[in-house]
Short mmCIF file of C-alpha atoms in Angstrom, two decimals:
data_model
loop_
_atom_site.label_atom_id
_atom_site.label_comp_id
_atom_site.label_asym_id
_atom_site.label_seq_id
_atom_site.Cartn_x
_atom_site.Cartn_y
_atom_site.Cartn_z
CA UNK A 1 106.15 149.50 106.61
CA UNK A 2 103.07 151.18 104.89
CA UNK A 3 101.49 153.25 107.58
CA UNK A 4 102.60 156.37 107.17
CA UNK A 5 101.06 158.63 104.30
CA UNK A 6 103.71 160.19 102.62
CA UNK A 7 105.18 156.65 101.74
CA UNK A 8 101.28 155.64 100.10
CA UNK A 9 101.50 158.54 98.19
CA UNK A 10 105.09 157.89 97.37
CA UNK A 11 103.63 154.83 96.02
CA UNK A 12 100.49 155.62 94.28
CA UNK A 13 102.77 158.32 92.27
CA UNK A 14 105.19 155.74 90.76
CA UNK A 15 102.71 153.32 90.26
CA UNK A 16 100.73 155.84 88.46
CA UNK A 17 103.72 156.70 86.58
CA UNK A 18 103.96 153.63 85.53
CA UNK A 19 100.32 152.82 84.16
CA UNK A 20 100.61 156.47 82.47
CA UNK A 21 103.42 156.26 80.40
CA UNK A 22 103.04 152.48 79.59
CA UNK A 23 99.40 152.54 78.34
CA UNK A 24 100.35 155.80 76.91
CA UNK A 25 102.71 154.09 74.30
CA UNK A 26 100.33 152.05 73.04
CA UNK A 27 98.54 154.30 70.51
CA UNK A 28 101.06 156.62 69.05
CA UNK A 29 103.19 153.62 68.55
CA UNK A 30 100.51 151.97 66.63
CA UNK A 31 98.88 155.22 65.00
CA UNK A 32 103.14 155.98 63.70
CA UNK A 33 103.15 152.25 62.40
CA UNK A 34 100.39 152.82 59.87
CA UNK A 35 101.44 155.72 58.73
CA UNK A 36 105.06 154.56 58.19
CA UNK A 37 103.57 151.59 56.79
CA UNK A 38 101.42 153.27 54.32
CA UNK A 39 103.83 155.55 53.43
CA UNK A 40 106.23 152.77 52.35
CA UNK A 41 103.53 151.49 49.72
CA UNK A 42 103.20 155.22 48.72
CA UNK A 43 106.40 155.38 47.66
CA UNK A 44 106.62 151.85 45.96
CA UNK A 45 103.49 153.40 43.89
CA UNK A 46 105.61 156.83 43.16
CA UNK A 47 109.10 156.96 43.54
CA UNK A 48 110.00 160.09 42.68
CA UNK A 49 107.33 161.83 44.94
CA UNK A 50 109.53 160.13 47.97
CA UNK A 51 110.63 162.95 49.49
CA UNK A 52 106.90 164.60 49.67
CA UNK A 53 105.93 161.97 51.66
CA UNK A 54 108.61 161.30 53.94
CA UNK A 55 108.24 164.71 54.48
CA UNK A 56 104.59 164.34 55.16
CA UNK A 57 105.13 161.32 56.91
CA UNK A 58 107.18 162.88 59.79
CA UNK A 59 104.82 165.52 60.56
CA UNK A 60 102.11 162.96 60.56
CA UNK A 61 103.43 160.66 63.07
CA UNK A 62 105.06 164.06 65.25
CA UNK A 63 101.02 164.65 65.94
CA UNK A 64 100.41 161.30 66.66
CA UNK A 65 103.33 161.44 68.68
CA UNK A 66 102.06 164.09 70.92
CA UNK A 67 99.24 161.90 72.37
CA UNK A 68 102.36 160.05 73.94
CA UNK A 69 104.43 162.79 74.88
CA UNK A 70 101.68 164.16 76.82
CA UNK A 71 101.66 160.83 78.48
CA UNK A 72 105.48 161.40 79.10
CA UNK A 73 104.98 164.75 81.02
CA UNK A 74 102.59 163.59 83.21
CA UNK A 75 104.39 160.70 84.12
CA UNK A 76 107.48 162.36 84.61
CA UNK A 77 105.87 165.20 86.84
CA UNK A 78 104.23 162.09 89.03
CA UNK A 79 108.32 160.54 89.33
CA UNK A 80 110.04 163.94 89.97
CA UNK A 81 107.47 166.49 91.97
CA UNK A 82 107.67 166.50 95.25
CA UNK A 83 103.84 166.03 96.15
CA UNK A 84 102.36 167.51 100.10
CA UNK A 85 101.10 164.17 101.36
CA UNK A 86 98.87 165.71 104.17
CA UNK A 87 96.24 163.14 103.45
CA UNK A 88 95.34 159.64 101.63
CA UNK A 89 93.46 161.36 99.23
CA UNK A 90 96.71 162.95 97.24
CA UNK A 91 97.53 159.34 97.13
CA UNK A 92 94.13 158.57 95.42
CA UNK A 93 94.21 161.54 92.91
CA UNK A 94 97.89 161.13 91.56
CA UNK A 95 97.09 157.19 90.93
CA UNK A 96 93.89 158.51 89.29
CA UNK A 97 95.88 161.22 87.24
CA UNK A 98 98.43 158.33 86.11
CA UNK A 99 95.04 156.02 84.66
CA UNK A 100 93.87 159.03 82.87
CA UNK A 101 96.15 160.37 81.06
CA UNK A 102 97.69 156.24 80.32
CA UNK A 103 94.13 155.40 78.80
CA UNK A 104 93.27 158.97 77.61
CA UNK A 105 96.14 158.76 74.88
CA UNK A 106 95.56 155.36 73.40
CA UNK A 107 92.50 156.25 71.43
CA UNK A 108 94.48 159.80 70.02
CA UNK A 109 97.98 158.54 69.07
CA UNK A 110 96.03 155.22 67.14
CA UNK A 111 93.58 157.94 65.27
CA UNK A 112 96.25 159.90 64.84
CA UNK A 113 97.49 157.73 62.35
CA UNK A 114 94.86 157.32 60.34
CA UNK A 115 94.94 160.94 58.40
CA UNK A 116 99.01 160.91 58.26
CA UNK A 117 99.24 157.28 56.48
CA UNK A 118 96.23 157.95 54.09
CA UNK A 119 97.76 161.35 53.52
CA UNK A 120 100.91 159.67 52.25
CA UNK A 121 99.09 157.46 49.78
CA UNK A 122 97.02 160.41 48.60
CA UNK A 123 100.52 162.68 47.69
CA UNK A 124 101.48 159.16 45.51
CA UNK A 125 97.85 159.34 44.27
CA UNK A 126 97.80 163.27 43.13
CA UNK A 127 101.03 164.93 43.23
CA UNK A 128 99.43 168.05 42.47
CA UNK A 129 97.48 168.10 45.91
CA UNK A 130 100.17 167.47 48.36
CA UNK A 131 100.26 170.43 49.97
CA UNK A 132 96.47 170.45 50.34
CA UNK A 133 96.52 167.02 51.71
CA UNK A 134 99.18 167.85 54.78
CA UNK A 135 96.44 170.78 55.53
CA UNK A 136 94.18 168.72 55.30
CA UNK A 137 95.97 165.96 57.66
CA UNK A 138 96.76 168.61 60.34
CA UNK A 139 93.11 170.02 60.82
CA UNK A 140 91.63 166.19 60.97
CA UNK A 141 94.57 165.11 63.44
CA UNK A 142 94.41 167.81 65.75
CA UNK A 143 91.01 167.41 66.40
CA UNK A 144 91.78 164.15 66.95
CA UNK A 145 93.81 164.71 69.78
CA UNK A 146 91.33 166.72 71.88
CA UNK A 147 90.28 163.49 73.72
CA UNK A 148 94.25 163.39 75.08
CA UNK A 149 94.47 167.22 75.82
CA UNK A 150 90.92 166.63 77.74
CA UNK A 151 92.82 163.69 79.29
CA UNK A 152 96.17 165.62 80.24
CA UNK A 153 93.86 168.58 81.78
CA UNK A 154 92.10 165.83 84.01
CA UNK A 155 95.48 164.54 85.22
CA UNK A 156 97.11 168.06 85.52
CA UNK A 157 93.88 169.02 88.18
CA UNK A 158 93.81 165.67 89.99
CA UNK A 159 97.87 166.25 90.37
CA UNK A 160 97.76 170.13 91.40
CA UNK A 161 94.50 170.54 92.97
CA UNK A 162 93.61 170.57 96.77
CA UNK A 163 91.67 167.92 98.09
CA UNK A 164 93.09 168.01 101.61
CA UNK A 165 89.73 169.89 103.49
CA UNK A 166 87.59 166.98 101.77
CA UNK A 167 86.64 163.71 104.26
CA UNK A 168 88.58 160.95 102.80
CA UNK A 169 85.49 158.44 102.37
CA UNK A 170 84.33 158.11 99.91
CA UNK A 171 86.52 161.13 98.41
CA UNK A 172 88.90 158.58 97.44
CA UNK A 173 86.46 157.12 95.24
CA UNK A 174 84.63 159.93 93.24
CA UNK A 175 88.85 161.08 92.10
CA UNK A 176 89.96 157.28 90.53
CA UNK A 177 86.37 157.22 89.34
CA UNK A 178 87.31 160.88 87.75
CA UNK A 179 90.30 159.39 86.14
CA UNK A 180 88.69 156.50 84.93
CA UNK A 181 85.64 158.13 82.94
CA UNK A 182 87.78 160.92 80.99
CA UNK A 183 90.70 158.45 80.41
CA UNK A 184 88.30 155.41 78.87
CA UNK A 185 85.84 157.37 77.38
CA UNK A 186 88.79 159.58 75.27
CA UNK A 187 89.28 156.03 73.66
CA UNK A 188 86.51 155.60 71.60
CA UNK A 189 86.54 159.59 70.56
CA UNK A 190 90.26 159.62 69.52
CA UNK A 191 90.00 156.33 67.09
CA UNK A 192 86.74 157.55 65.94
CA UNK A 193 87.84 161.50 64.89
CA UNK A 194 90.76 159.94 63.13
CA UNK A 195 89.14 157.18 60.71
CA UNK A 196 86.85 160.12 60.08
CA UNK A 197 90.01 162.04 59.24
CA UNK A 198 91.50 159.20 57.25
CA UNK A 199 88.75 158.88 55.04
CA UNK A 200 88.76 163.07 54.23
CA UNK A 201 92.40 162.82 52.94
CA UNK A 202 91.83 159.71 50.80
CA UNK A 203 88.51 161.42 49.87
CA UNK A 204 90.12 164.32 48.49
CA UNK A 205 93.10 162.80 46.85
CA UNK A 206 90.43 160.63 44.92
CA UNK A 207 88.74 163.62 43.68
CA UNK A 208 90.30 166.68 44.51
CA UNK A 209 87.45 169.21 43.32
CA UNK A 210 85.66 167.93 45.99
CA UNK A 211 88.14 169.36 48.87
CA UNK A 212 85.45 172.04 50.85
CA UNK A 213 82.66 169.99 50.92
CA UNK A 214 85.09 166.82 52.31
CA UNK A 215 86.54 168.55 54.90
CA UNK A 216 83.20 170.45 55.90
CA UNK A 217 81.51 166.53 56.35
CA UNK A 218 85.07 165.52 58.54
CA UNK A 219 84.59 168.08 61.15
CA UNK A 220 81.07 168.04 61.53
CA UNK A 221 81.27 163.79 61.91
CA UNK A 222 84.89 164.22 64.03
CA UNK A 223 82.68 167.37 66.22
CA UNK A 224 79.76 164.35 66.80
CA UNK A 225 82.28 161.84 67.17
CA UNK A 226 84.22 163.94 70.35
CA UNK A 227 80.85 163.80 72.34
CA UNK A 228 81.77 160.91 74.27
CA UNK A 229 84.82 162.60 75.17
CA UNK A 230 83.02 165.25 76.60
CA UNK A 231 80.23 163.49 78.46
CA UNK A 232 83.23 161.78 80.13
CA UNK A 233 84.64 164.82 80.90
CA UNK A 234 81.65 166.47 82.50
CA UNK A 235 81.26 163.25 84.70
CA UNK A 236 84.86 163.74 85.95
CA UNK A 237 84.50 167.11 86.73
CA UNK A 238 81.46 166.64 88.45
CA UNK A 239 83.31 164.17 90.63
CA UNK A 240 86.30 166.21 91.12
CA UNK A 241 84.54 169.38 92.51
CA UNK A 242 81.30 168.28 94.03
CA UNK A 243 81.90 167.97 97.50
CA UNK A 244 81.06 164.79 98.95
CA UNK A 245 79.57 164.46 102.47
CA UNK A 246 81.67 162.21 104.79
CA UNK A 247 80.56 158.80 105.16
CA UNK A 248 82.71 155.48 105.85
CA UNK A 249 79.94 153.16 104.52
CA UNK A 250 81.68 151.06 101.49
CA UNK A 251 78.32 151.79 99.23
CA UNK A 252 78.81 155.40 98.48
CA UNK A 253 82.13 155.29 97.57
CA UNK A 254 81.34 152.23 95.22
CA UNK A 255 78.36 154.12 93.72
CA UNK A 256 81.01 157.19 92.62
CA UNK A 257 83.73 154.81 91.52
CA UNK A 258 80.93 152.74 89.52
CA UNK A 259 79.62 155.66 87.81
CA UNK A 260 83.50 156.77 86.37
CA UNK A 261 83.75 152.89 85.36
CA UNK A 262 80.51 153.41 83.59
CA UNK A 263 80.97 157.05 81.86
CA UNK A 264 84.53 155.62 80.95
CA UNK A 265 83.46 152.55 79.43
CA UNK A 266 80.37 153.82 78.01
CA UNK A 267 81.85 155.72 76.01
CA UNK A 268 84.15 153.83 73.80
CA UNK A 269 81.67 152.53 71.60
CA UNK A 270 80.07 155.52 70.82
CA UNK A 271 83.03 156.98 70.00
CA UNK A 272 84.38 154.31 67.57
CA UNK A 273 81.10 154.15 66.50
CA UNK A 274 80.32 157.60 65.34
CA UNK A 275 83.69 157.55 64.01
CA UNK A 276 82.88 154.31 61.88
CA UNK A 277 79.81 156.18 60.32
CA UNK A 278 81.36 159.53 59.44
CA UNK A 279 84.42 157.84 57.46
CA UNK A 280 81.80 156.10 55.49
CA UNK A 281 80.07 159.79 54.59
CA UNK A 282 83.46 161.40 54.20
CA UNK A 283 84.40 158.76 52.11
CA UNK A 284 81.24 159.03 49.96
CA UNK A 285 80.96 162.63 50.07
CA UNK A 286 84.15 162.19 47.57
CA UNK A 287 82.58 159.85 45.67
CA UNK A 288 79.30 161.34 45.07
CA UNK A 289 79.42 164.90 45.45
CA UNK A 290 75.59 165.51 44.49
CA UNK A 291 74.53 163.35 47.50
CA UNK A 292 76.25 165.51 49.93
CA UNK A 293 73.16 166.89 51.30
CA UNK A 294 71.96 163.26 51.93
CA UNK A 295 74.62 161.59 52.88
CA UNK A 296 75.18 164.43 55.82
CA UNK A 297 71.66 164.12 57.12
CA UNK A 298 72.12 160.39 56.85
CA UNK A 299 75.11 160.71 59.04
CA UNK A 300 74.00 162.93 61.73
CA UNK A 301 70.99 160.51 61.96
CA UNK A 302 73.00 157.59 62.34
CA UNK A 303 75.63 159.24 64.80
CA UNK A 304 72.45 159.84 66.75
CA UNK A 305 71.15 156.74 67.09
CA UNK A 306 74.95 155.28 68.42
CA UNK A 307 75.15 158.18 70.48
CA UNK A 308 72.32 157.06 72.79
CA UNK A 309 73.95 154.18 74.67
CA UNK A 310 76.56 156.51 75.26
CA UNK A 311 73.86 159.18 76.87
CA UNK A 312 72.19 156.03 78.94
CA UNK A 313 75.76 155.28 80.51
CA UNK A 314 75.57 159.42 81.25
CA UNK A 315 72.34 158.96 82.68
CA UNK A 316 73.35 155.52 84.94
CA UNK A 317 76.47 157.52 86.21
CA UNK A 318 74.91 161.27 87.08
CA UNK A 319 72.06 158.48 89.11
CA UNK A 320 74.86 157.36 91.05
CA UNK A 321 76.52 160.35 91.80
CA UNK A 322 73.19 162.12 93.14
CA UNK A 323 70.47 160.25 93.71
CA UNK A 324 71.59 156.57 94.95
CA UNK B 1 85.54 150.41 110.32
CA UNK B 2 83.11 147.23 110.57
CA UNK B 3 81.00 146.51 107.10
CA UNK B 4 78.07 144.60 107.39
CA UNK B 5 76.47 142.59 104.91
CA UNK B 6 73.81 144.49 103.67
CA UNK B 7 75.92 147.12 102.73
CA UNK B 8 78.58 145.02 101.25
CA UNK B 9 75.35 143.69 99.04
CA UNK B 10 74.49 147.38 98.44
CA UNK B 11 78.06 148.44 97.19
CA UNK B 12 78.59 145.72 95.09
CA UNK B 13 74.82 146.66 93.23
CA UNK B 14 76.64 149.81 92.60
CA UNK B 15 79.57 148.98 91.31
CA UNK B 16 77.85 146.14 89.42
CA UNK B 17 75.22 148.77 87.54
CA UNK B 18 77.95 150.90 86.82
CA UNK B 19 79.97 147.81 85.12
CA UNK B 20 76.99 146.30 83.47
CA UNK B 21 76.42 149.79 81.86
CA UNK B 22 79.38 150.68 80.93
CA UNK B 23 80.46 147.49 79.00
CA UNK B 24 77.13 146.96 77.77
CA UNK B 25 77.42 150.37 75.52
CA UNK B 26 80.23 149.34 74.22
CA UNK B 27 78.72 146.93 71.66
CA UNK B 28 75.82 149.13 70.29
CA UNK B 29 78.03 151.89 69.87
CA UNK B 30 79.90 150.32 67.23
CA UNK B 31 77.56 148.18 66.25
CA UNK B 32 74.90 150.90 65.38
CA UNK B 33 78.41 153.24 64.35
CA UNK B 34 78.89 150.51 61.95
CA UNK B 35 75.42 150.29 60.27
CA UNK B 36 75.19 154.19 59.59
CA UNK B 37 78.48 153.85 58.02
CA UNK B 38 76.66 151.12 55.41
CA UNK B 39 74.05 153.48 55.16
CA UNK B 40 76.10 156.29 54.38
CA UNK B 41 77.75 153.87 51.80
CA UNK B 42 74.77 152.95 49.84
CA UNK B 43 73.29 156.14 49.79
CA UNK B 44 76.71 157.12 48.25
CA UNK B 45 76.49 154.55 45.65
CA UNK B 46 72.20 155.20 45.01
CA UNK B 47 71.02 158.34 46.14
CA UNK B 48 67.28 158.11 44.39
CA UNK B 49 67.12 154.80 47.53
CA UNK B 50 67.86 157.37 50.63
CA UNK B 51 64.37 157.01 51.83
CA UNK B 52 64.60 152.99 52.26
CA UNK B 53 67.79 153.46 53.05
CA UNK B 54 67.42 155.50 56.53
CA UNK B 55 64.66 153.31 57.13
CA UNK B 56 66.43 149.88 57.05
CA UNK B 57 69.23 151.75 58.90
CA UNK B 58 67.02 152.81 61.70
CA UNK B 59 65.36 149.32 62.16
CA UNK B 60 68.62 147.80 62.05
CA UNK B 61 70.28 150.07 64.19
CA UNK B 62 66.92 149.63 66.91
CA UNK B 63 67.63 146.15 67.13
CA UNK B 64 71.30 146.75 67.77
CA UNK B 65 70.12 149.16 70.32
CA UNK B 66 68.26 146.34 71.95
CA UNK B 67 71.38 145.21 74.37
CA UNK B 68 72.19 148.86 75.47
CA UNK B 69 68.46 148.46 76.81
CA UNK B 70 69.36 145.31 78.41
CA UNK B 71 72.13 147.19 80.05
CA UNK B 72 69.97 149.91 80.97
CA UNK B 73 67.75 148.02 82.50
CA UNK B 74 69.80 145.50 84.71
CA UNK B 75 71.83 148.65 85.77
CA UNK B 76 68.58 150.01 86.53
CA UNK B 77 67.57 147.31 88.40
CA UNK B 78 70.62 146.94 90.50
CA UNK B 79 70.67 150.53 91.40
CA UNK B 80 66.91 150.88 92.39
CA UNK B 81 65.70 147.26 93.04
CA UNK B 82 68.07 144.69 94.35
#
């Protein structure tokens, strides 16, 4: 029988754990595979530097792995922590937490693989720069992990906040929407940030004297790529903290669920697009240092236009939450 | 609880508005980013043509944006007109 609240809460918790680690394992595995593939290629070009290359590969893979470890932590908490089951809202929140962390780990895992692999190739190309390349890789992939960290924050808040005072309808939809919003929006930002970081490692190896400008451009480009994830986080926070008046009508629930879906999917494209722009800008700063100013300006204009669709998605979500 | 026909239509319209704008934003976001990237590449090769290249980039992005605006319009229609 599915009639009692405790059983349904357990059901949601176990289903959420499965979704969380199942989706969460995708990204890190892909990213680490990319790093390892390029490391092999790098060793085939410079066999005598294989020690440095393997060390760099393992450090890069360890960072890509953190996204999957976040997902594992949330899944284990969902499996083994006994949640108070005084309201069906807890079931919605636990499932939402699983969705959020599962989707949220994909982009960061894939993205962190790019700087790892390009840094390995860079060490084969410019062995003297191996220390600088590893440092730049670490900075770049750390920024890639922020969307996964946002997802973990929202996941843990959904798990441990007390929602029992809120009305079941329509808050259940707000909690699932909060998970979907941050989780999906994190995919694009993680992937895009990784593209920019990969190009910077390649650029530094090609043109060691461009180190400072390349790292700066990478960080600016990555910061813009992160904004869709921040929009997703903002919509999640509104959905979690706003108190909605009780309403048994289906339309008020669907408006809140729709708001989460809208911002979540809406953040994917601009995040990836901003990353592609930043990737090319960083790549060409390294090749043509004199054009750094032009390139940074063009990158920011291009990213701003690409960002506009994420802003449309945010406007529609806010209308769904506050107006209709 | 009894769910009435009008309520189901409203609910579907709200969910549909979210899905329309959400999925509709993916393509233009990626496409415009790709244009921006290629413009940066071209300016890196020929910095002296930066003005022409930026203009071409913006025109190209504006065309790519149109599908995002279609999604926005459909979402607003679903929210306020249907």
